Short mmCIF file of C-alpha atoms and ligand atoms in Angstrom, two decimals:
data_model
loop_
_atom_site.label_atom_id
_atom_site.label_comp_id
_atom_site.label_asym_id
_atom_site.label_seq_id
_atom_site.Cartn_x
_atom_site.Cartn_y
_atom_site.Cartn_z
CA UNK A 167 14.24 -56.07 -11.97
CA UNK A 168 15.94 -52.74 -12.60
CA UNK A 169 19.59 -53.53 -13.16
CA UNK A 170 22.57 -51.22 -13.62
CA UNK A 171 25.46 -52.74 -15.38
CA UNK A 172 28.85 -50.94 -14.78
CA UNK A 173 31.36 -51.10 -17.61
CA UNK A 174 31.83 -50.55 -21.25
CA UNK A 175 33.36 -53.79 -22.68
CA UNK A 176 32.21 -56.85 -24.63
CA UNK A 177 31.97 -58.56 -21.34
CA UNK A 178 29.28 -56.09 -20.17
CA UNK A 179 27.52 -56.21 -23.50
CA UNK A 180 27.42 -60.07 -23.17
CA UNK A 181 26.08 -59.84 -19.57
CA UNK A 182 23.31 -57.51 -20.75
CA UNK A 183 22.35 -59.73 -23.60
CA UNK A 184 22.24 -62.69 -21.23
CA UNK A 185 20.03 -60.71 -18.81
CA UNK A 186 17.76 -59.96 -21.81
CA UNK A 187 17.30 -63.70 -22.38
CA UNK A 188 15.90 -64.18 -18.79
CA UNK A 189 12.22 -65.18 -18.67
CA UNK A 190 11.62 -62.06 -16.58
CA UNK A 191 11.87 -58.87 -18.49
CA UNK A 192 14.30 -56.44 -16.86
CA UNK A 193 14.89 -52.70 -17.14
CA UNK A 194 18.62 -52.53 -17.94
CA UNK A 195 20.86 -49.46 -17.52
CA UNK A 196 24.47 -49.30 -18.46
CA UNK A 197 27.24 -46.89 -17.42
CA UNK A 198 29.07 -45.85 -19.44
CA UNK A 199 28.35 -48.62 -22.09
CA UNK A 200 29.24 -48.31 -25.71
CA UNK A 201 27.62 -48.05 -29.04
CA UNK A 202 26.61 -51.76 -29.14
CA UNK A 203 25.29 -51.64 -25.60
CA UNK A 204 23.11 -48.62 -26.39
CA UNK A 205 20.94 -50.91 -28.52
CA UNK A 206 20.30 -53.30 -25.54
CA UNK A 207 20.21 -50.95 -22.56
CA UNK A 208 19.60 -47.38 -21.56
CA UNK A 209 22.95 -45.56 -21.36
CA UNK A 210 23.62 -43.51 -18.18
CA UNK A 211 26.37 -40.95 -18.40
CA UNK A 212 28.23 -41.12 -15.14
CA UNK A 213 31.75 -41.82 -13.99
CA UNK A 214 31.58 -45.59 -13.26
CA UNK A 215 34.66 -45.53 -11.04
CA UNK A 216 33.33 -42.84 -8.64
CA UNK A 217 31.71 -44.61 -5.71
CA UNK A 218 29.61 -41.61 -4.64
CA UNK A 219 28.33 -40.80 -8.15
CA UNK A 220 27.30 -44.43 -8.82
CA UNK A 221 25.67 -44.87 -5.40
CA UNK A 222 23.67 -41.63 -5.67
CA UNK A 223 22.37 -42.66 -8.97
CA UNK A 224 21.44 -46.21 -7.96
CA UNK A 225 19.60 -44.97 -4.81
CA UNK A 226 17.65 -42.10 -6.49
CA UNK A 227 16.82 -44.37 -9.54
CA UNK A 228 15.62 -47.28 -7.33
CA UNK A 229 17.94 -49.73 -9.01
CA UNK A 230 17.37 -53.32 -7.61
CA UNK A 231 20.78 -54.68 -8.58
CA UNK A 232 24.05 -53.28 -9.61
CA UNK A 233 26.46 -55.56 -11.53
CA UNK A 234 30.13 -54.38 -11.76
CA UNK A 235 32.03 -55.57 -14.83
CA UNK A 236 35.57 -54.24 -14.69
CA UNK A 237 38.17 -54.26 -11.93
CA UNK A 238 38.85 -50.55 -11.61
CA UNK A 239 35.46 -49.65 -9.91
CA UNK A 240 35.81 -52.62 -7.59
CA UNK A 241 39.24 -51.59 -6.52
CA UNK A 242 38.18 -47.93 -6.12
CA UNK A 243 35.43 -49.04 -3.72
CA UNK A 244 32.20 -48.63 -5.79
CA UNK A 245 30.77 -51.87 -4.29
CA UNK A 246 31.59 -50.75 -0.74
CA UNK A 247 29.63 -47.49 -1.22
CA UNK A 248 26.62 -49.21 -2.84
CA UNK A 249 26.45 -51.97 -0.09
CA UNK A 250 26.70 -49.32 2.65
CA UNK A 251 23.75 -47.48 1.08
CA UNK A 252 21.81 -50.79 1.06
CA UNK A 253 21.93 -51.39 -2.70
CA UNK A 254 22.26 -55.00 -3.80
CA UNK A 255 25.53 -55.23 -5.66
CA UNK A 256 27.15 -58.09 -7.55
CA UNK A 257 30.90 -57.37 -7.09
CA UNK A 258 33.19 -57.49 -4.01
CA UNK A 259 34.24 -54.73 -1.66
CA UNK A 260 37.58 -53.32 -2.49
CA UNK A 261 39.21 -55.22 0.41
CA UNK A 262 38.11 -58.55 -1.20
CA UNK A 263 38.86 -57.26 -4.72
CA UNK A 264 42.39 -56.92 -3.68
CA UNK A 265 42.70 -60.57 -4.52
CA UNK A 266 42.93 -59.23 -8.08
CA UNK A 267 44.34 -55.72 -7.41
CA UNK A 268 47.37 -57.01 -5.53
CA UNK A 269 49.13 -60.19 -6.60
CA UNK A 270 51.06 -60.40 -3.32
CA UNK A 271 47.80 -60.24 -1.38
CA UNK A 272 46.53 -63.06 -3.52
CA UNK A 273 49.57 -65.08 -2.72
CA UNK A 274 49.13 -64.35 1.04
CA UNK A 275 45.52 -65.55 0.85
CA UNK A 276 46.56 -68.71 -1.03
CA UNK A 277 49.22 -69.50 1.49
CA UNK A 278 46.76 -69.12 4.35
CA UNK A 279 44.12 -71.16 2.62
CA UNK A 280 46.47 -73.89 1.49
CA UNK A 281 45.71 -73.31 -2.23
CA UNK A 282 48.19 -74.70 -4.74
CA UNK A 283 50.14 -72.02 -6.63
CA UNK A 284 53.58 -71.35 -8.07
CA UNK A 285 56.38 -70.17 -5.76
CA UNK A 286 56.87 -66.42 -5.86
CA UNK A 287 59.11 -63.63 -4.69
CA UNK A 288 57.83 -60.09 -4.17
CA UNK A 289 60.59 -57.61 -4.93
CA UNK A 290 60.99 -53.94 -4.74
CA UNK A 291 64.67 -53.25 -5.81
CA UNK A 292 66.84 -54.21 -8.71
CA UNK A 293 69.08 -56.37 -6.44
CA UNK A 294 66.10 -58.25 -5.05
CA UNK A 295 64.86 -58.69 -8.65
CA UNK A 296 68.00 -60.38 -10.01
CA UNK A 297 68.33 -62.59 -6.95
CA UNK A 298 64.70 -63.75 -7.38
CA UNK A 299 65.06 -64.29 -11.13
CA UNK A 300 68.12 -66.48 -10.50
CA UNK A 301 66.36 -68.41 -7.80
CA UNK A 302 63.29 -69.00 -9.98
CA UNK A 303 65.26 -69.84 -13.07
CA UNK A 304 64.08 -69.77 -16.82
CA UNK A 305 61.57 -69.37 -18.27
CA UNK A 306 61.26 -66.17 -16.19
CA UNK A 307 57.86 -64.85 -15.14
CA UNK A 308 57.73 -61.28 -13.90
CA UNK A 309 54.42 -59.50 -12.96
CA UNK A 310 53.48 -56.06 -11.89
CA UNK A 311 51.99 -56.35 -8.45
CA UNK A 312 49.01 -53.99 -9.11
CA UNK A 313 46.46 -53.81 -11.93
CA UNK A 314 47.94 -53.62 -15.51
CA UNK A 315 44.98 -54.56 -17.72
CA UNK A 316 46.48 -57.98 -18.55
CA UNK A 317 49.77 -56.45 -19.85
CA UNK A 318 51.80 -56.44 -16.65
CA UNK A 319 53.07 -60.04 -17.07
CA UNK A 320 56.04 -61.16 -19.03
CA UNK A 321 57.03 -64.81 -19.54
CA UNK A 322 60.36 -65.10 -21.24
CA UNK A 323 63.53 -67.18 -21.61
CA UNK A 324 65.49 -63.92 -21.90
CA UNK A 325 66.80 -62.75 -18.47
CA UNK A 326 67.59 -59.28 -19.77
CA UNK A 327 64.09 -58.89 -21.08
CA UNK A 328 62.67 -60.06 -17.80
CA UNK A 329 64.82 -57.43 -15.98
CA UNK A 330 63.83 -54.69 -18.36
CA UNK A 331 60.04 -55.44 -17.97
CA UNK A 332 60.32 -55.67 -14.20
CA UNK A 333 62.41 -52.46 -13.96
CA UNK A 334 59.62 -50.54 -15.78
CA UNK A 335 56.92 -51.78 -13.32
CA UNK A 336 59.29 -51.24 -10.29
CA UNK A 337 58.84 -47.53 -10.92
CA UNK A 338 55.19 -47.95 -9.99
CA UNK A 339 55.36 -50.49 -7.23
CA UNK A 340 56.41 -54.01 -6.32
CA UNK A 341 57.03 -56.77 -8.80
CA UNK A 342 56.35 -60.43 -8.42
CA UNK A 343 58.81 -63.01 -9.80
CA UNK A 344 57.11 -66.32 -10.10
CA UNK A 345 57.96 -69.95 -10.77
CA UNK A 346 57.07 -70.85 -14.36
CA UNK A 347 54.10 -73.27 -14.41
CA UNK A 348 53.80 -75.51 -17.48
CA UNK A 349 50.56 -76.86 -18.78
CA UNK A 350 47.25 -75.78 -20.40
CA UNK A 351 45.40 -72.80 -18.91
CA UNK A 352 41.74 -72.88 -17.71
CA UNK A 353 39.61 -70.05 -16.56
CA UNK A 354 36.81 -71.13 -14.20
CA UNK A 355 34.44 -68.71 -12.57
CA UNK A 356 32.55 -69.10 -9.30
CA UNK A 357 29.65 -67.05 -8.14
CA UNK A 358 30.01 -66.36 -4.48
CA UNK A 359 27.65 -64.84 -1.92
CA UNK A 360 30.44 -64.34 0.59
CA UNK A 361 30.21 -67.86 2.01
CA UNK A 362 28.68 -70.26 -0.56
CA UNK A 363 29.90 -70.71 -4.14
CA UNK A 364 28.49 -72.16 -7.33
CA UNK A 365 30.63 -72.85 -10.44
CA UNK A 366 29.99 -71.61 -13.89
CA UNK A 367 31.67 -73.58 -16.66
CA UNK A 368 35.34 -73.77 -17.68
CA UNK A 369 36.66 -71.76 -20.64
CA UNK A 370 40.12 -71.21 -22.18
CA UNK A 371 41.36 -67.77 -23.02
CA UNK A 372 43.94 -66.87 -25.70
CA UNK A 373 46.14 -64.22 -24.02
CA UNK A 374 48.77 -63.73 -26.71
CA UNK A 375 48.22 -61.35 -29.55
CA UNK A 376 49.04 -63.60 -32.52
CA UNK A 377 48.37 -67.12 -33.79
CA UNK A 378 50.40 -69.92 -32.22
CA UNK A 379 50.58 -67.99 -28.94
CA UNK A 380 53.03 -65.56 -30.41
CA UNK A 381 53.44 -61.92 -29.54
CA UNK A 382 52.73 -59.83 -26.39
CA UNK A 383 50.14 -60.66 -23.72
CA UNK A 384 46.80 -58.90 -24.21
CA UNK A 385 43.57 -58.66 -22.37
CA UNK A 386 42.46 -61.71 -24.25
CA UNK A 387 42.05 -62.34 -27.99
CA UNK A 388 39.53 -65.17 -27.94
CA UNK A 389 38.14 -68.04 -25.93
CA UNK A 390 36.18 -71.31 -26.12
CA UNK A 391 34.00 -73.42 -23.91
CA UNK A 392 33.51 -76.23 -22.94
CA UNK A 393 36.93 -77.80 -22.61
CA UNK A 394 36.60 -81.41 -23.83
CA UNK A 395 40.05 -82.33 -22.67
CA UNK A 396 39.47 -81.69 -18.95
CA UNK A 397 39.25 -84.62 -16.52
CA UNK A 398 35.78 -85.45 -15.07
CA UNK A 399 35.41 -83.95 -11.73
CA UNK A 400 37.69 -81.01 -12.55
CA UNK A 401 35.09 -78.46 -11.61
CA UNK A 402 34.24 -80.04 -8.28
CA UNK A 403 37.89 -80.39 -7.49
CA UNK A 404 38.68 -76.75 -8.19
CA UNK A 405 35.61 -75.78 -6.14
CA UNK A 406 36.82 -77.73 -3.06
CA UNK A 407 40.53 -77.21 -3.18
CA UNK A 408 40.69 -73.61 -4.52
CA UNK A 409 37.51 -71.56 -4.68
CA UNK A 410 35.84 -72.54 -1.45
CA UNK A 411 39.03 -72.23 0.69
CA UNK A 412 39.69 -68.72 -0.77
CA UNK A 413 36.14 -67.67 -0.05
CA UNK A 414 36.35 -69.06 3.42
CA UNK A 415 39.70 -67.25 4.05
CA UNK A 416 38.37 -63.92 2.97
CA UNK A 417 35.17 -64.38 5.00
CA UNK A 418 37.28 -65.25 8.04
CA UNK A 419 39.35 -62.10 7.59
CA UNK A 420 36.14 -60.16 7.78
CA UNK A 421 36.09 -59.24 4.01
CA UNK A 422 33.58 -61.63 2.41
CA UNK A 423 33.82 -61.99 -1.35
CA UNK A 424 30.42 -61.28 -2.87
CA UNK A 425 30.68 -61.47 -6.73
CA UNK A 426 32.46 -63.44 -9.22
CA UNK A 427 35.73 -65.18 -8.33
CA UNK A 428 37.66 -65.88 -11.47
CA UNK A 429 40.17 -68.68 -10.99
CA UNK A 430 43.03 -68.51 -13.58
CA UNK A 431 44.50 -71.98 -13.47
CA UNK A 432 47.25 -74.06 -15.04
CA UNK A 433 46.88 -77.79 -15.24
CA UNK A 434 50.39 -78.98 -14.43
CA UNK A 435 51.76 -82.48 -14.12
CA UNK A 436 51.78 -81.79 -10.46
CA UNK A 437 48.08 -80.85 -10.32
CA UNK A 438 46.00 -77.83 -10.89
CA UNK A 439 47.61 -74.55 -9.74
CA UNK A 440 46.47 -70.95 -9.55
CA UNK A 441 48.23 -68.33 -11.74
CA UNK A 442 45.89 -65.51 -10.75
CA UNK A 443 42.50 -64.55 -9.36
CA UNK A 444 40.25 -61.92 -10.73
CA UNK A 445 37.33 -60.33 -8.84
CA UNK A 446 35.07 -60.07 -11.78
CA UNK A 447 33.84 -61.93 -14.92
CA UNK A 448 36.71 -62.56 -17.42
CA UNK A 449 36.75 -60.91 -20.81
CA UNK A 450 36.59 -62.66 -23.33
CA UNK A 451 35.72 -65.88 -21.48
CA UNK A 452 32.34 -64.42 -20.32
CA UNK A 453 31.30 -64.38 -23.97
CA UNK A 454 31.54 -68.18 -24.30
CA UNK A 455 30.41 -69.07 -20.81
CA UNK A 456 27.19 -67.03 -21.02
CA UNK A 457 26.62 -68.21 -24.60
CA UNK A 458 26.11 -71.65 -22.99
CA UNK A 459 24.07 -70.48 -20.00
CA UNK A 460 20.59 -71.92 -20.04
CA UNK A 461 19.33 -70.84 -16.55
CA UNK A 462 18.32 -67.23 -15.73
CA UNK A 463 21.22 -64.82 -14.92
CA UNK A 464 19.62 -62.00 -12.94
CA UNK A 465 18.21 -64.27 -10.15
CA UNK A 466 21.62 -65.86 -9.76
CA UNK A 467 23.46 -62.52 -9.44
CA UNK A 468 20.75 -61.10 -7.15
CA UNK A 469 20.91 -64.26 -4.84
CA UNK A 470 24.63 -63.81 -4.58
CA UNK A 471 24.34 -60.01 -3.91
CA UNK A 472 21.72 -60.61 -1.21
CA UNK A 473 23.76 -63.50 0.30
CA UNK A 474 21.21 -66.20 -0.29
CA UNK A 475 22.88 -68.17 -2.99
CA UNK A 476 21.22 -71.36 -1.86
CA UNK A 477 17.85 -70.03 -2.68
CA UNK A 478 18.35 -70.17 -6.52
CA UNK A 479 18.80 -73.19 -8.87
CA UNK A 480 22.54 -73.69 -9.72
CA UNK A 481 23.40 -72.44 -13.19
CA UNK A 482 22.86 -74.83 -16.07
CA UNK A 483 24.82 -74.94 -19.32
CA UNK A 484 24.06 -76.39 -22.78
CA UNK A 485 26.56 -78.84 -24.24
CA UNK A 486 26.94 -76.74 -27.43
CA UNK A 487 30.36 -75.57 -28.49
CA UNK A 488 30.95 -71.83 -28.07
CA UNK A 489 33.83 -69.72 -29.27
CA UNK A 490 34.63 -66.06 -29.37
CA UNK A 491 37.13 -64.21 -31.50
CA UNK A 492 38.18 -60.60 -30.69
CA UNK A 493 38.54 -58.07 -33.39
CA UNK A 494 41.39 -55.80 -32.42
CA UNK A 495 42.58 -52.42 -33.78
CA UNK A 496 45.87 -52.03 -35.61
CA UNK A 497 48.68 -51.78 -33.13
CA UNK A 498 46.89 -53.48 -30.22
CA UNK A 499 48.08 -54.13 -27.62
CA UNK A 500 51.01 -51.69 -27.65
CA UNK A 501 49.56 -48.70 -29.51
CA UNK A 502 46.01 -49.23 -30.89
CA UNK A 503 45.06 -46.94 -33.75
CA UNK A 504 41.58 -45.56 -32.90
CA UNK A 505 38.90 -43.54 -34.66
CA UNK A 506 38.54 -45.72 -37.74
CA UNK A 507 35.19 -46.66 -39.10
CA UNK A 508 33.70 -50.18 -38.65
CA UNK A 509 31.93 -51.37 -41.81
CA UNK A 510 29.65 -54.29 -42.67
CA UNK A 511 27.65 -54.94 -39.45
CA UNK A 512 24.37 -53.97 -40.98
CA UNK A 513 24.86 -56.35 -43.83
CA UNK A 514 25.50 -59.44 -41.70
CA UNK A 515 23.01 -62.20 -42.29
CA UNK A 516 20.68 -63.00 -39.34
CA UNK A 517 22.17 -66.13 -37.78
CA UNK A 518 20.97 -67.47 -34.45
CA UNK A 519 24.39 -69.00 -33.94
CA UNK A 520 26.15 -65.65 -34.09
CA UNK A 521 26.21 -62.78 -31.65
CA UNK A 522 28.39 -59.73 -31.54
CA UNK A 523 29.33 -57.98 -28.37
CA UNK A 524 30.81 -54.52 -28.72
CA UNK A 525 33.81 -53.30 -26.66
CA UNK A 526 35.40 -50.15 -27.94
CA UNK A 527 32.79 -48.65 -30.27
CA UNK A 528 31.10 -45.26 -30.46
CA UNK A 529 28.72 -43.53 -32.82
CA UNK A 530 29.89 -40.57 -34.74
CA UNK A 531 26.72 -39.41 -36.46
CA UNK A 532 25.80 -42.47 -38.53
CA UNK A 533 29.34 -43.86 -38.53
CA UNK A 534 30.35 -46.57 -36.12
CA UNK A 535 33.96 -45.94 -34.91
CA UNK A 536 36.50 -48.11 -33.16
CA UNK A 537 37.59 -46.30 -30.05
CA UNK A 538 40.10 -48.66 -28.51
CA UNK A 539 42.23 -51.86 -28.68
CA UNK A 540 39.69 -54.63 -28.41
CA UNK A 541 36.86 -53.51 -30.59
CA UNK A 542 34.34 -56.26 -30.46
CA UNK A 543 33.89 -59.96 -29.85
CA UNK A 544 32.36 -62.21 -32.40
CA UNK A 545 30.58 -65.11 -30.56
CA UNK A 546 29.55 -68.29 -32.28
CA UNK A 547 27.87 -71.40 -31.14
CA UNK A 548 27.61 -74.77 -32.96
CA UNK A 549 27.09 -78.51 -32.54
CA UNK A 550 30.92 -78.86 -33.05
CA UNK A 551 33.83 -76.48 -32.63
CA UNK A 552 34.42 -76.83 -36.41
CA UNK A 553 30.89 -75.48 -37.05
CA UNK A 554 31.28 -72.68 -34.53
CA UNK A 555 34.64 -71.69 -36.02
CA UNK A 556 33.22 -71.63 -39.51
CA UNK A 557 30.39 -69.23 -38.49
CA UNK A 558 32.68 -66.96 -36.41
CA UNK A 559 35.37 -66.59 -39.09
CA UNK A 560 32.77 -66.09 -41.88
CA UNK A 561 31.35 -63.27 -39.86
CA UNK A 562 34.78 -61.73 -39.20
CA UNK A 563 35.55 -61.71 -42.97
CA UNK A 564 32.45 -59.54 -43.50
CA UNK A 565 33.42 -56.93 -40.88
CA UNK A 566 35.62 -54.18 -42.22
CA UNK A 567 38.11 -52.17 -40.02
CA UNK A 568 41.28 -50.90 -41.60
CA UNK A 569 44.46 -52.45 -40.15
CA UNK A 570 42.53 -54.63 -37.72
CA UNK A 571 43.69 -58.12 -36.69
CA UNK A 572 42.31 -61.18 -35.07
CA UNK A 573 43.53 -64.67 -34.14
CA UNK A 574 42.64 -67.39 -36.66
CA UNK A 575 43.44 -70.25 -34.32
CA UNK A 576 40.82 -69.91 -31.67
CA UNK A 577 39.59 -73.36 -30.57
CA UNK A 578 41.58 -74.99 -33.35
CA UNK A 579 43.15 -77.25 -30.86
CA UNK A 580 39.81 -78.82 -29.96
CA UNK A 581 38.65 -79.35 -33.57
CA UNK A 582 38.55 -83.16 -33.87
P1 AMP B 743 48.20 -63.20 -15.39
O1 AMP B 743 47.90 -61.82 -15.67
O2 AMP B 743 48.76 -63.44 -14.06
O3 AMP B 743 47.08 -64.08 -15.75
O4 AMP B 743 49.28 -63.69 -16.44
C1 AMP B 743 49.04 -63.59 -17.90
C2 AMP B 743 49.50 -64.84 -18.62
O5 AMP B 743 50.86 -65.00 -18.42
C3 AMP B 743 48.77 -66.04 -18.15
O6 AMP B 743 47.63 -66.27 -18.70
C4 AMP B 743 49.84 -67.06 -18.51
O7 AMP B 743 49.79 -67.41 -19.89
C5 AMP B 743 51.12 -66.39 -18.25
N1 AMP B 743 51.60 -66.71 -16.89
C6 AMP B 743 51.43 -66.01 -15.80
N2 AMP B 743 52.02 -66.57 -14.75
C7 AMP B 743 52.62 -67.65 -15.19
C8 AMP B 743 53.35 -68.67 -14.57
N3 AMP B 743 53.65 -68.69 -13.26
N4 AMP B 743 53.79 -69.75 -15.31
C9 AMP B 743 53.47 -69.77 -16.66
N5 AMP B 743 52.80 -68.86 -17.36
C10 AMP B 743 52.31 -67.77 -16.56
N1 LIG B 744 40.65 -62.78 -20.03
C1 LIG B 744 41.45 -62.41 -18.96
C2 LIG B 744 40.80 -61.50 -18.02
O1 LIG B 744 39.63 -61.22 -18.07
O2 LIG B 744 41.55 -61.08 -17.10
#
């Protein structure tokens, strides 16, 4: 298959590497990609968020399948344009992607579909904000309604801090005040063809910047999979009470969801509840989910894109332990320092249990530079989480990037 992967993160690099492991050999193109991706795919220089540009390229290049990684092109309608032109695309139209792009839309869908989630108040003024915060009580949860790259959410005991955070985002649009949900978080992805769904495998993301879940929220600093502490039947239950009702509701509204439905969940004492949906693979959870994928990826994505999900075998996963640790630039997430050289990758020993997916990297002549906040994901697999952690952290110690930081406690809670 000739496949175009849209995006430039470690998620897209991981998707490309998984496609490369399929029994069938694919021709893989990436736009805009990054330095690491350029070793695994042909880089195409185009604006990935421009529907017309992407569609023209896909049509004239006879691309069989387009896979869209990030949310921005989905929300800007890249999938709509491709689908209208008859190109198979894994990624929802913008109307369905609004389940990620607008938190109040997601709440509306959940209310209609009877999906369990926290109580929420959509506010647009300072007065509404303080009334909602007082109704919700501490800890306070305030979220920007639109896309904010994982940084629009503040969870705090401090009412003034919640007001300050929300006031900033109120300049750009609505804010959601939400009931605080207590319990461990789970990310569970479903592939949907608009009507049918198949689950991938649960993962847990580490959203805070520093060890012990301290510091600000980030796009994600690490992840692990599987989650040995989940109840049996968890996946089936989320499929039937959350993912399928949401996919059915979107189909009923005439905006079928074709792509990856990311369910961000909290396992509360009162059952599993949704904290967010995303309309795309999660980053960095994809790094650990696909590390355990044993069945071919392209046929799965293609079957969803062409609305015949029942025609492929459901995804199969190994029972190995996978974890990923994100190497971040100094100052991430607030003010990442960029342009510094990354050292040591060439000298890493060949280890089949280790894989590195690049995020913000670029070549400057023969120097590899860090160009953003989350620089790369080190992914390790092992028979146990202890083994996988040892491999991942030994690798990170060998990578040099001045001022960089990473969390040292990824998957520590599941080391027995
Ligand atoms: P979101 O972008 O909605 O996934 O929120 C980012 C992070 O904030 C989540 O992963 C949770 O750790 C936390 N969070 C969001 N909403 C809630 C909530 N209602 N209760 C508790 N924690 C939350
Ligand atoms: N890891 C969180 C996300 O992809 O949104």
